[in-house]
Amino acid sequence: MKKKSLFLQILVTIMVLFFLAGSSYAGEIQNKLVSESTIEQVLKRGVLRVGMSTFVPWAMKDKKGELIGFEIDVAKKLAQDMGVKIEFVPTKWAGIIPALLTGKFDVIIGGMGITPQRSLKVNFTVPYEYSGMSIVAHKETAKGFSAIEDFNKPEVTIASRLGSTAAEAAKKYMPKANHRMFDDEAQAYQELLNGKAHAVVGSAPTPVFHAIKNPEKLFIPLKETFAKEAIGFAVRKGDFDTLNYFNSWILVHHSSGWLKEREHYWFETKDWESQVQ
Amino acid sequence: MKKKYNSADIGKFIFVIGIIVYFMNRSSGNMGYNWQWYRIPQYIFTFDSGRFIPGLLFKGLGVTLQITGISLILAFIFGLTTAFLRLSDSLIGRITSRLYLEIIRNTPLLVQLFFIYFVLGPILDLSRFTSAVLALSLFEGAYASEIFRAGIVSIHQGQWEASYSLGLNTFQTYFHVILPQAIRRILPPLTSQAISLIKDSALVSTIAIYDLTMQGQAIISETFLTFELWFTIAGIYLLITIPLSLSVNLMEKYFRVDI
């Protein structure tokens, strides 16, 4: 009997020791994760660095050279809520993910559509906005085209921006067409204006703006947008603290209606146009 | 003259290489980048039951070689013509060649490429390939012309006088006396120019020509294998430019033996 209780005592002591060691170890990891998370780094630094790419009306330069747009409002509000300053890091679209991965900035807020391929390299937040693709066509080369099937032919050339979700959507919805990709959207639209492409696929509402600007050459063949896509912030993989903070932030501003109100201002009104032209 | 190396030199060399390797290791460790080199070979070429299947990068390389090949020949012609015109007695020739040189040399190639493709293209009905070749050869031709001119004027005036007194005309003097001597002097800078042309050809990707660089960019946009692909592309450019440098080295030796 005595022997047994001694054995039990030792067993309990060992278990308690293991438990203590285990819990302190877990606590250490937790502390480490928190202190190394991007959000903690941002608070320490006092500056939130946001990677973005100019993209009307998501992010663009106004007459004074200041950045304005839907995304810029979102990033500014985010920094304001965190109580830090904001720094925008304009980056070429094709290099934006590698720049995030190598720590050139903390988060991509750049109208980036959530895709399975991209999710293999970065973590996305819940969507803060949805965008659709629209298509603008040339009046001569694409005369009478009115459906996606009209564009899905080998003799049709479709221009888009390299690496954008628009390029992916164009390939997916018009696999038979001839796709031509440019570094910048401006070049894709120039190609269309020169009549060397039948259409440009881009995130709404940019194609519509171009059609309005060049009514004698371009038209909108489809009334509705296609390939609705979810837009999220992108952060480095494995940083769940940061991801969680951003998710909560987006949730809060969805419920408060602030995101909806900004979306209405930038996408459905033209009140901001005087700031640009 | 044979150069000698002593052990101290070799020691320094190893030291420098060591530092470079150390920094590369450190930065790639800090980067937290997930390297996936195993996904690259399929883009160069693969073998399917003994049959050779070219990958996208291989096809891009074909386009790059085609563009640079034609542009090299054209740049050579533009360069030589401009050099002759600048040295000629014709006032118009001198003015036009000077104008061409200064405009091309003082503006960026990217702007010229966009201008030729997006502005001149629709007017003159130039295809995308023609625009690319034209922009590249005009650009490199301007630089080549200065190299040619420098080579020609570096030949002593007495050679001209001697040729004329032997009864040769200007064309014969150039062809038999001046150029054979000038070529030896201009080969090294001309090689640099040719290598520049091969690398500058990467800019044609901006007008959506699917050369090596553009194919790489397109693959990156789908797979995000950014660093793996850019290193592979750099390696392929090295594979073309190094043999070019080496063959010109051989040519230089050959011309030296000749005199």
Coordinates of C-alpha atoms in Angstrom, one line a residue:
Chain A
M1 CA 0.0 0.0 0.0
K2 CA 2.8 2.4 1.0
K3 CA 4.7 1.4 -2.1
K4 CA 1.8 2.1 -4.3
S5 CA 1.2 5.6 -2.9
L6 CA 4.9 6.5 -3.3
F7 CA 4.6 5.5 -7.0
L8 CA 1.5 7.6 -7.3
Q9 CA 3.2 10.6 -5.7
I10 CA 6.1 10.4 -8.2
L11 CA 3.7 10.0 -11.1
V12 CA 1.7 13.0 -10.1
T13 CA 4.8 15.1 -9.5
I14 CA 6.1 14.2 -12.9
M15 CA 2.8 14.9 -14.6
V16 CA 2.6 18.3 -12.8
L17 CA 6.1 19.1 -13.9
F18 CA 5.3 18.1 -17.5
F19 CA 2.2 20.2 -17.5
L20 CA 4.0 23.3 -16.1
A21 CA 6.8 22.9 -18.6
G22 CA 4.4 22.4 -21.4
S23 CA 2.2 25.3 -20.6
S24 CA 5.1 27.7 -20.1
Y25 CA 6.5 26.5 -23.5
A26 CA 3.2 27.1 -25.1
G27 CA 3.0 30.5 -23.5
E28 CA 6.5 31.3 -24.9
I29 CA 5.5 30.4 -28.4
Q30 CA 2.4 32.4 -28.1
N31 CA 4.3 35.5 -26.9
K32 CA 6.8 35.0 -29.7
L33 CA 4.1 34.8 -32.4
V34 CA 2.4 37.9 -31.1
S35 CA 5.6 40.0 -30.8
E36 CA 6.7 38.9 -34.3
S37 CA 3.4 39.4 -36.0
T38 CA 3.1 42.1 -38.6
I39 CA 0.5 44.0 -36.7
E40 CA 2.8 44.2 -33.6
Q41 CA 5.7 45.4 -35.9
V42 CA 3.4 48.1 -37.4
L43 CA 2.4 49.4 -34.0
K44 CA 6.0 49.5 -32.8
R45 CA 7.1 51.3 -36.0
G46 CA 4.1 53.6 -35.9
V47 CA 3.7 53.3 -39.7
L48 CA 1.6 51.0 -41.8
R49 CA 3.2 50.3 -45.1
V50 CA 0.7 49.4 -47.8
G51 CA 1.6 47.9 -51.2
M52 CA -0.6 49.1 -54.0
S53 CA -0.8 49.7 -57.7
T54 CA -2.6 52.5 -59.5
F55 CA -5.9 51.3 -60.8
V56 CA -8.8 53.7 -61.5
P57 CA -10.9 54.3 -59.3
W58 CA -9.3 52.0 -56.7
A59 CA -6.1 54.1 -56.4
M60 CA -5.1 57.0 -58.6
K61 CA -3.3 60.3 -58.5
D62 CA -5.3 63.5 -58.3
K63 CA -4.3 66.9 -59.8
K64 CA -2.0 67.7 -57.0
G65 CA -0.3 64.3 -57.3
E66 CA -1.9 62.9 -54.1
L67 CA -3.2 59.4 -54.1
I68 CA -7.0 59.1 -53.9
G69 CA -9.4 56.3 -54.5
F70 CA -11.5 53.6 -52.8
E71 CA -8.5 51.6 -51.7
I72 CA -6.7 54.7 -50.4
D73 CA -9.7 55.5 -48.3
V74 CA -9.7 52.0 -46.9
A75 CA -6.0 52.0 -46.1
K76 CA -6.2 55.4 -44.5
K77 CA -9.1 54.4 -42.3
L78 CA -7.3 51.2 -41.3
A79 CA -4.2 53.1 -40.3
Q80 CA -6.3 55.7 -38.4
D81 CA -8.1 52.9 -36.5
M82 CA -4.8 51.4 -35.6
G83 CA -3.5 54.8 -34.5
V84 CA -0.5 54.7 -36.9
K85 CA 0.7 56.7 -39.9
I86 CA 0.3 55.4 -43.4
E87 CA 2.9 54.9 -46.1
F88 CA 1.9 53.9 -49.6
V89 CA 4.4 51.8 -51.6
P90 CA 3.4 51.9 -55.2
T91 CA 4.5 48.7 -56.9
K92 CA 4.3 47.2 -60.4
W93 CA 1.5 44.7 -60.4
A94 CA 3.6 41.8 -61.6
G95 CA 6.0 42.2 -58.7
I96 CA 3.5 43.0 -56.0
I97 CA 3.4 39.5 -54.4
P98 CA 7.2 39.0 -54.3
A99 CA 7.5 42.5 -52.8
L100 CA 5.1 41.5 -50.0
L101 CA 6.9 38.2 -49.4
T102 CA 10.3 39.9 -49.1
G103 CA 8.9 42.4 -46.6
K104 CA 8.9 45.6 -48.7
F105 CA 5.5 46.4 -47.1
D106 CA 3.1 44.9 -44.5
V107 CA 0.0 44.3 -46.5
I108 CA -1.4 44.5 -50.1
I109 CA -4.5 46.6 -50.3
G110 CA -4.6 46.8 -54.1
G111 CA -7.9 45.5 -55.5
M112 CA -6.4 42.0 -55.4
G113 CA -8.9 39.3 -56.3
I114 CA -8.7 36.2 -54.2
T115 CA -7.7 33.2 -56.3
P116 CA -6.6 29.7 -55.4
Q117 CA -3.2 30.2 -57.1
R118 CA -2.5 33.4 -55.2
S119 CA -3.6 31.8 -51.9
L120 CA -0.8 29.3 -52.3
K121 CA 1.7 32.2 -51.9
V122 CA -0.1 34.6 -49.5
N123 CA -3.0 34.6 -47.0
F124 CA -6.1 36.6 -47.9
T125 CA -8.6 38.3 -45.5
V126 CA -12.3 38.0 -46.0
P127 CA -13.5 40.1 -48.9
Y128 CA -13.9 43.8 -48.3
E129 CA -15.3 44.4 -51.8
Y130 CA -16.5 42.5 -54.8
S131 CA -15.6 43.4 -58.4
G132 CA -16.7 42.1 -61.7
M133 CA -15.0 42.0 -65.1
S134 CA -16.3 44.1 -67.9
I135 CA -15.3 44.2 -71.5
V136 CA -14.9 47.1 -73.9
A137 CA -14.7 46.5 -77.6
H138 CA -13.6 48.4 -80.8
K139 CA -16.5 49.6 -82.9
E140 CA -14.9 48.5 -86.2
T141 CA -13.1 45.3 -85.4
A142 CA -15.8 43.9 -83.1
K143 CA -18.8 45.2 -84.9
G144 CA -22.0 43.6 -83.8
F145 CA -20.5 41.5 -81.0
S146 CA -22.9 41.3 -78.1
A147 CA -22.1 38.1 -76.2
I148 CA -19.1 36.4 -74.7
E149 CA -19.4 33.7 -77.4
D150 CA -18.8 36.3 -80.1
F151 CA -15.4 36.9 -78.6
N152 CA -14.5 33.3 -78.0
K153 CA -13.1 32.7 -81.5
P154 CA -9.5 32.1 -82.6
E155 CA -9.5 35.2 -84.9
V156 CA -10.4 37.5 -82.0
T157 CA -7.6 39.2 -80.1
I158 CA -8.2 40.2 -76.5
A159 CA -5.8 42.5 -74.6
S160 CA -5.5 42.7 -70.9
R161 CA -3.0 43.5 -68.1
L162 CA -0.4 40.8 -67.4
G163 CA -1.0 39.1 -64.1
S164 CA -4.4 40.6 -63.4
T165 CA -7.5 38.6 -62.5
A166 CA -8.9 40.2 -65.7
A167 CA -6.3 38.3 -67.8
E168 CA -7.3 35.1 -66.0
A169 CA -11.0 35.7 -66.4
A170 CA -10.4 36.5 -70.1
K171 CA -8.6 33.2 -70.6
K172 CA -11.2 31.2 -68.7
Y173 CA -14.3 32.7 -70.4
M174 CA -12.8 33.0 -73.9
P175 CA -10.3 30.2 -74.1
K176 CA -10.3 30.1 -77.9
A177 CA -9.5 33.7 -78.4
N178 CA -6.0 35.0 -78.9
H179 CA -4.8 36.7 -75.7
R180 CA -2.3 39.5 -75.7
M181 CA -0.9 40.8 -72.4
F182 CA 0.7 44.1 -71.5
D183 CA 2.6 45.3 -68.5
D184 CA 0.3 48.2 -68.0
E185 CA -3.4 48.7 -68.7
A186 CA -2.7 51.9 -70.6
Q187 CA -0.8 49.9 -73.3
A188 CA -3.7 47.4 -73.5
Y189 CA -6.2 50.2 -74.1
Q190 CA -3.8 51.9 -76.6
E191 CA -3.7 48.6 -78.6
L192 CA -7.5 48.6 -78.6
L193 CA -7.7 52.2 -79.7
N194 CA -5.3 51.5 -82.6
G195 CA -7.7 48.8 -83.7
K196 CA -5.1 46.0 -83.2
A197 CA -7.2 44.2 -80.6
H198 CA -10.9 43.4 -80.6
A199 CA -11.5 44.0 -76.9
V200 CA -9.9 44.7 -73.6
V201 CA -11.0 42.8 -70.5
G202 CA -10.6 44.7 -67.2
S203 CA -12.0 45.0 -63.7
A204 CA -15.2 47.0 -63.7
P205 CA -15.7 49.9 -64.0
T206 CA -12.4 50.9 -65.9
P207 CA -13.5 49.5 -69.3
V208 CA -16.7 51.5 -69.1
F209 CA -14.7 54.7 -68.4
H210 CA -12.7 54.1 -71.5
A211 CA -15.8 53.6 -73.6
I212 CA -17.2 56.9 -72.2
K213 CA -13.9 58.7 -73.0
N214 CA -13.7 57.4 -76.6
P215 CA -17.3 57.1 -77.7
E216 CA -16.4 57.3 -81.4
K217 CA -14.2 54.3 -81.3
L218 CA -15.2 52.0 -78.4
F219 CA -18.4 50.5 -77.1
I220 CA -19.6 48.2 -74.3
P221 CA -20.8 44.9 -75.8
L222 CA -22.1 43.3 -72.6
K223 CA -24.5 45.1 -70.4
E224 CA -23.6 43.2 -67.2
T225 CA -20.2 42.4 -65.7
F226 CA -19.1 38.8 -65.7
A227 CA -16.8 36.7 -63.4
K228 CA -17.6 38.3 -60.1
E229 CA -14.5 38.2 -57.9
A230 CA -13.9 38.7 -54.2
I231 CA -11.3 41.3 -53.2
G232 CA -9.2 40.9 -50.1
F233 CA -6.1 42.2 -48.3
A234 CA -3.1 40.0 -48.8
V235 CA -0.6 39.3 -46.0
R236 CA 2.4 37.0 -45.6
K237 CA 1.6 33.3 -44.9
G238 CA 1.5 32.0 -41.3
D239 CA 0.7 35.4 -39.6
F240 CA -2.7 34.6 -38.2
D241 CA -2.7 37.4 -35.6
T242 CA -2.5 40.0 -38.4
L243 CA -5.0 38.1 -40.6
N244 CA -7.5 38.0 -37.7
Y245 CA -7.1 41.7 -36.9
F246 CA -7.8 42.6 -40.6
N247 CA -10.8 40.2 -40.7
S248 CA -12.3 41.8 -37.7
W249 CA -11.7 45.3 -39.1
I250 CA -13.4 44.4 -42.3
L251 CA -16.3 42.9 -40.4
V252 CA -16.7 46.0 -38.3
H253 CA -16.8 48.3 -41.3
H254 CA -19.1 46.0 -43.3
S255 CA -21.6 46.2 -40.4
S256 CA -21.2 49.9 -39.8
G257 CA -21.9 50.6 -43.5
W258 CA -18.7 52.6 -44.0
L259 CA -17.4 50.3 -46.7
K260 CA -20.7 50.4 -48.5
E261 CA -20.8 54.2 -48.4
R262 CA -17.2 54.5 -49.8
E263 CA -18.0 51.9 -52.5
H264 CA -21.0 54.0 -53.5
Y265 CA -19.0 57.2 -53.7
W266 CA -16.1 55.7 -55.8
F267 CA -18.0 53.2 -58.0
E268 CA -21.4 54.6 -58.5
T269 CA -21.0 58.3 -58.5
K270 CA -18.7 60.6 -60.5
D271 CA -18.4 63.2 -57.7
W272 CA -14.7 62.6 -57.5
E273 CA -14.0 63.2 -61.2
S274 CA -13.3 66.9 -60.7
Q275 CA -10.4 66.0 -58.4
V276 CA -8.7 64.1 -61.2
Q277 CA -9.3 66.2 -64.3
Chain B
M1 CA 52.4 38.6 -72.3
K2 CA 51.6 35.8 -69.8
K3 CA 50.1 36.9 -66.5
K4 CA 51.4 35.1 -63.3
Y5 CA 49.2 34.4 -60.3
N6 CA 50.7 33.9 -56.8
S7 CA 49.1 32.2 -53.9
A8 CA 48.2 35.5 -52.2
D9 CA 46.1 36.4 -55.2
I10 CA 44.3 33.1 -55.1
G11 CA 43.8 33.5 -51.3
K12 CA 42.1 36.9 -51.9
F13 CA 40.0 35.5 -54.6
I14 CA 38.7 32.7 -52.4
F15 CA 38.1 35.2 -49.6
V16 CA 35.9 37.5 -51.9
I17 CA 33.9 34.5 -53.1
G18 CA 33.4 33.4 -49.5
I19 CA 31.9 36.8 -48.6
I20 CA 29.6 36.7 -51.6
V21 CA 28.4 33.2 -50.8
Y22 CA 27.9 34.2 -47.1
F23 CA 25.7 37.1 -48.0
M24 CA 23.7 35.2 -50.5
N25 CA 23.0 32.5 -47.9
R26 CA 22.1 35.0 -45.3
S27 CA 19.7 36.9 -47.5
S28 CA 18.0 33.8 -48.8
G29 CA 17.6 32.6 -45.2
N30 CA 16.1 35.8 -44.0
M31 CA 13.8 36.1 -47.0
G32 CA 11.5 33.2 -45.9
Y33 CA 10.9 32.4 -49.6
N34 CA 9.8 29.0 -50.5
W35 CA 12.0 27.8 -53.4
Q36 CA 10.3 25.5 -55.8
W37 CA 13.0 24.8 -58.4
Y38 CA 11.5 21.5 -59.3
R39 CA 8.6 23.3 -61.1
I40 CA 11.0 25.0 -63.6
P41 CA 12.3 22.3 -66.1
Q42 CA 8.8 21.8 -67.7
Y43 CA 9.0 25.4 -68.9
I44 CA 12.4 24.9 -70.6
F45 CA 11.9 21.6 -72.3
T46 CA 10.7 18.1 -71.5
F47 CA 11.0 14.6 -73.1
D48 CA 7.9 12.6 -73.7
S49 CA 8.8 9.0 -74.6
G50 CA 12.0 10.2 -76.3
R51 CA 10.3 13.1 -78.2
F52 CA 11.6 16.6 -77.5
I53 CA 8.9 19.0 -76.4
P54 CA 9.9 22.6 -76.2
G55 CA 8.6 24.5 -73.2
L56 CA 7.3 28.1 -73.2
L57 CA 10.8 29.6 -72.3
F58 CA 12.3 27.6 -75.1
K59 CA 9.8 29.1 -77.6
G60 CA 10.5 32.5 -76.1
L61 CA 14.2 32.0 -76.7
G62 CA 13.4 31.3 -80.4
V63 CA 11.6 34.6 -80.7
T64 CA 14.4 36.5 -78.9
L65 CA 17.1 34.9 -81.2
Q66 CA 15.0 35.8 -84.3
I67 CA 14.6 39.4 -83.2
T68 CA 18.2 39.9 -82.1
G69 CA 19.5 38.2 -85.2
I70 CA 17.7 40.5 -87.7
S71 CA 18.3 43.6 -85.5
L72 CA 22.0 42.8 -85.3
I73 CA 22.4 42.8 -89.1
L74 CA 20.2 45.9 -89.5
A75 CA 22.0 47.8 -86.7
F76 CA 25.3 47.0 -88.4
I77 CA 24.1 48.4 -91.7
F78 CA 22.6 51.5 -90.1
G79 CA 25.7 52.0 -88.1
L80 CA 28.1 51.7 -91.0
T81 CA 26.0 53.9 -93.3
T82 CA 25.7 56.6 -90.7
A83 CA 29.4 56.6 -90.0
F84 CA 30.2 56.9 -93.7
L85 CA 27.6 59.7 -94.1
R86 CA 29.1 61.6 -91.1
L87 CA 32.6 61.4 -92.6
S88 CA 31.4 62.2 -96.2
D89 CA 31.6 65.6 -97.9
S90 CA 27.8 65.8 -98.4
L91 CA 26.3 68.5 -96.1
I92 CA 22.8 66.8 -96.2
G93 CA 24.4 63.5 -95.3
R94 CA 26.2 64.9 -92.4
I95 CA 23.2 66.8 -91.1
T96 CA 20.7 63.8 -91.3
S97 CA 23.2 61.4 -89.8
R98 CA 23.9 63.8 -87.0
L99 CA 20.2 64.3 -86.4
Y100 CA 19.5 60.6 -86.3
L101 CA 22.4 60.0 -83.9
E102 CA 21.5 62.7 -81.4
I103 CA 17.7 61.9 -81.4
I104 CA 18.2 58.2 -80.9
R105 CA 21.1 58.5 -78.4
N106 CA 19.4 61.0 -76.2
T107 CA 16.0 59.4 -75.8
P108 CA 15.2 56.1 -73.9
L109 CA 14.7 52.9 -76.0
L110 CA 11.4 52.2 -74.2
V111 CA 10.0 55.5 -75.4
Q112 CA 11.2 54.8 -79.0
L113 CA 9.7 51.4 -78.9
F114 CA 6.3 52.8 -77.8
F115 CA 6.5 55.6 -80.3
I116 CA 7.2 53.3 -83.2
Y117 CA 4.6 50.7 -82.2
F118 CA 1.7 52.8 -80.9
V119 CA 2.2 56.0 -82.9
L120 CA 4.0 55.2 -86.2
G121 CA 2.6 51.6 -86.3
P122 CA -1.0 52.4 -87.2
I123 CA 0.1 55.1 -89.7
L124 CA 2.7 53.0 -91.6
D125 CA 0.9 49.7 -90.9
L126 CA 3.9 48.2 -89.1
S127 CA 3.4 44.8 -87.5
R128 CA 4.5 44.3 -83.9
F129 CA 7.5 42.3 -85.0
T130 CA 8.7 44.9 -87.5
S131 CA 8.2 47.7 -84.9
A132 CA 10.4 45.8 -82.4
V133 CA 13.1 45.0 -84.9
L134 CA 13.1 48.6 -86.2
A135 CA 13.3 50.2 -82.8
L136 CA 16.1 47.9 -81.6
S137 CA 18.2 48.3 -84.8
L138 CA 17.7 52.0 -84.9
F139 CA 18.8 52.3 -81.3
E140 CA 21.8 50.1 -81.4
G141 CA 22.7 51.4 -84.9
A142 CA 23.2 54.9 -83.5
Y143 CA 25.7 53.6 -80.9
A144 CA 27.4 51.3 -83.5
S145 CA 27.9 54.3 -85.9
E146 CA 29.9 56.1 -83.3
I147 CA 32.1 53.1 -82.8
F148 CA 32.6 52.7 -86.5
R149 CA 33.4 56.4 -86.8
A150 CA 35.9 56.3 -84.0
G151 CA 37.6 53.3 -85.5
I152 CA 37.8 55.0 -88.9
V153 CA 39.2 58.3 -87.8
S154 CA 41.7 56.5 -85.6
I155 CA 43.5 55.3 -88.7
H156 CA 46.4 57.6 -89.5
Q157 CA 45.8 60.3 -92.2
G158 CA 48.9 59.0 -94.0
Q159 CA 47.1 55.8 -94.9
W160 CA 44.6 57.8 -96.9
E161 CA 47.3 59.8 -98.6
A162 CA 49.2 56.7 -99.4
S163 CA 46.1 55.0 -100.9
Y164 CA 45.2 58.0 -103.0
S165 CA 48.7 58.3 -104.3
L166 CA 48.5 54.7 -105.3
G167 CA 45.4 55.6 -107.4
L168 CA 42.7 54.0 -105.2
N169 CA 39.3 55.8 -105.0
T170 CA 37.5 56.5 -101.7
F171 CA 35.5 53.2 -101.8
Q172 CA 38.6 51.1 -102.6
T173 CA 40.5 52.9 -99.8
Y174 CA 37.8 52.2 -97.3
F175 CA 37.4 48.6 -98.4
H176 CA 41.1 47.6 -98.8
V177 CA 43.0 49.8 -96.5
I178 CA 41.0 51.6 -93.8
L179 CA 38.3 49.1 -92.7
P180 CA 40.6 46.0 -92.3
Q181 CA 42.7 48.1 -89.9
A182 CA 39.7 49.7 -88.1
I183 CA 37.9 46.4 -87.5
R184 CA 40.6 45.3 -85.2
R185 CA 40.2 48.4 -83.0
I186 CA 36.4 48.4 -83.0
L187 CA 35.8 44.7 -82.4
P188 CA 35.8 44.9 -78.5
P189 CA 33.3 47.9 -78.3
L190 CA 31.2 46.5 -81.1
T191 CA 30.9 43.2 -79.2
S192 CA 29.7 45.1 -76.1
Q193 CA 27.1 46.7 -78.3
A194 CA 25.9 43.4 -79.7
I195 CA 25.6 42.0 -76.2
S196 CA 23.7 45.1 -75.2
L197 CA 21.3 44.5 -78.1
I198 CA 20.5 41.0 -76.9
K199 CA 19.8 42.2 -73.4
D200 CA 17.8 45.3 -74.6
S201 CA 15.6 43.0 -76.7
A202 CA 14.0 42.1 -73.4
L203 CA 12.1 45.5 -73.7
V204 CA 10.1 44.2 -76.6
S205 CA 8.0 42.3 -74.0
T206 CA 6.3 45.7 -73.2
I207 CA 4.6 45.6 -76.6
A208 CA 3.4 42.0 -75.9
I209 CA 5.9 40.2 -78.1
Y210 CA 6.3 36.7 -76.5
D211 CA 10.1 36.7 -76.3
L212 CA 12.1 35.0 -73.5
T213 CA 11.3 37.8 -71.0
M214 CA 7.6 38.0 -71.8
Q215 CA 7.1 34.2 -71.6
G216 CA 8.8 34.4 -68.2
Q217 CA 6.6 37.2 -67.1
A218 CA 3.5 35.4 -68.3
I219 CA 4.5 32.2 -66.4
I220 CA 5.3 34.2 -63.3
S221 CA 1.9 35.8 -63.4
E222 CA 0.2 32.4 -63.3
T223 CA 2.5 30.5 -60.9
F224 CA 4.3 33.2 -58.8
L225 CA 7.6 31.4 -59.1
T226 CA 9.1 34.8 -59.4
F227 CA 12.7 34.3 -58.3
E228 CA 13.2 30.8 -59.8
L229 CA 12.0 32.0 -63.2
W230 CA 14.0 35.3 -63.2
F231 CA 17.2 33.4 -62.3
T232 CA 16.5 30.9 -65.0
I233 CA 15.9 33.6 -67.6
A234 CA 19.1 35.4 -66.6
G235 CA 20.9 32.1 -67.0
I236 CA 19.5 31.6 -70.5
Y237 CA 20.6 35.2 -71.5
L238 CA 24.1 34.3 -70.2
L239 CA 24.1 31.1 -72.3
I240 CA 23.7 33.2 -75.4
T241 CA 25.9 36.2 -74.6
I242 CA 29.0 34.3 -73.2
P243 CA 29.6 32.2 -76.4
L244 CA 29.3 35.5 -78.3
S245 CA 32.0 37.1 -76.2
L246 CA 34.2 34.1 -76.5
S247 CA 33.9 33.8 -80.3
V248 CA 34.8 37.5 -80.7
N249 CA 37.8 36.9 -78.5
L250 CA 38.9 34.2 -81.0
M251 CA 38.2 36.6 -83.8
E252 CA 40.5 39.2 -82.2
K253 CA 43.3 36.7 -81.9
Y254 CA 42.8 35.8 -85.6
F255 CA 43.0 39.4 -86.8
R256 CA 46.2 39.9 -84.7
V257 CA 47.9 37.0 -86.3
D258 CA 47.0 38.4 -89.7
I259 CA 49.3 41.4 -89.5

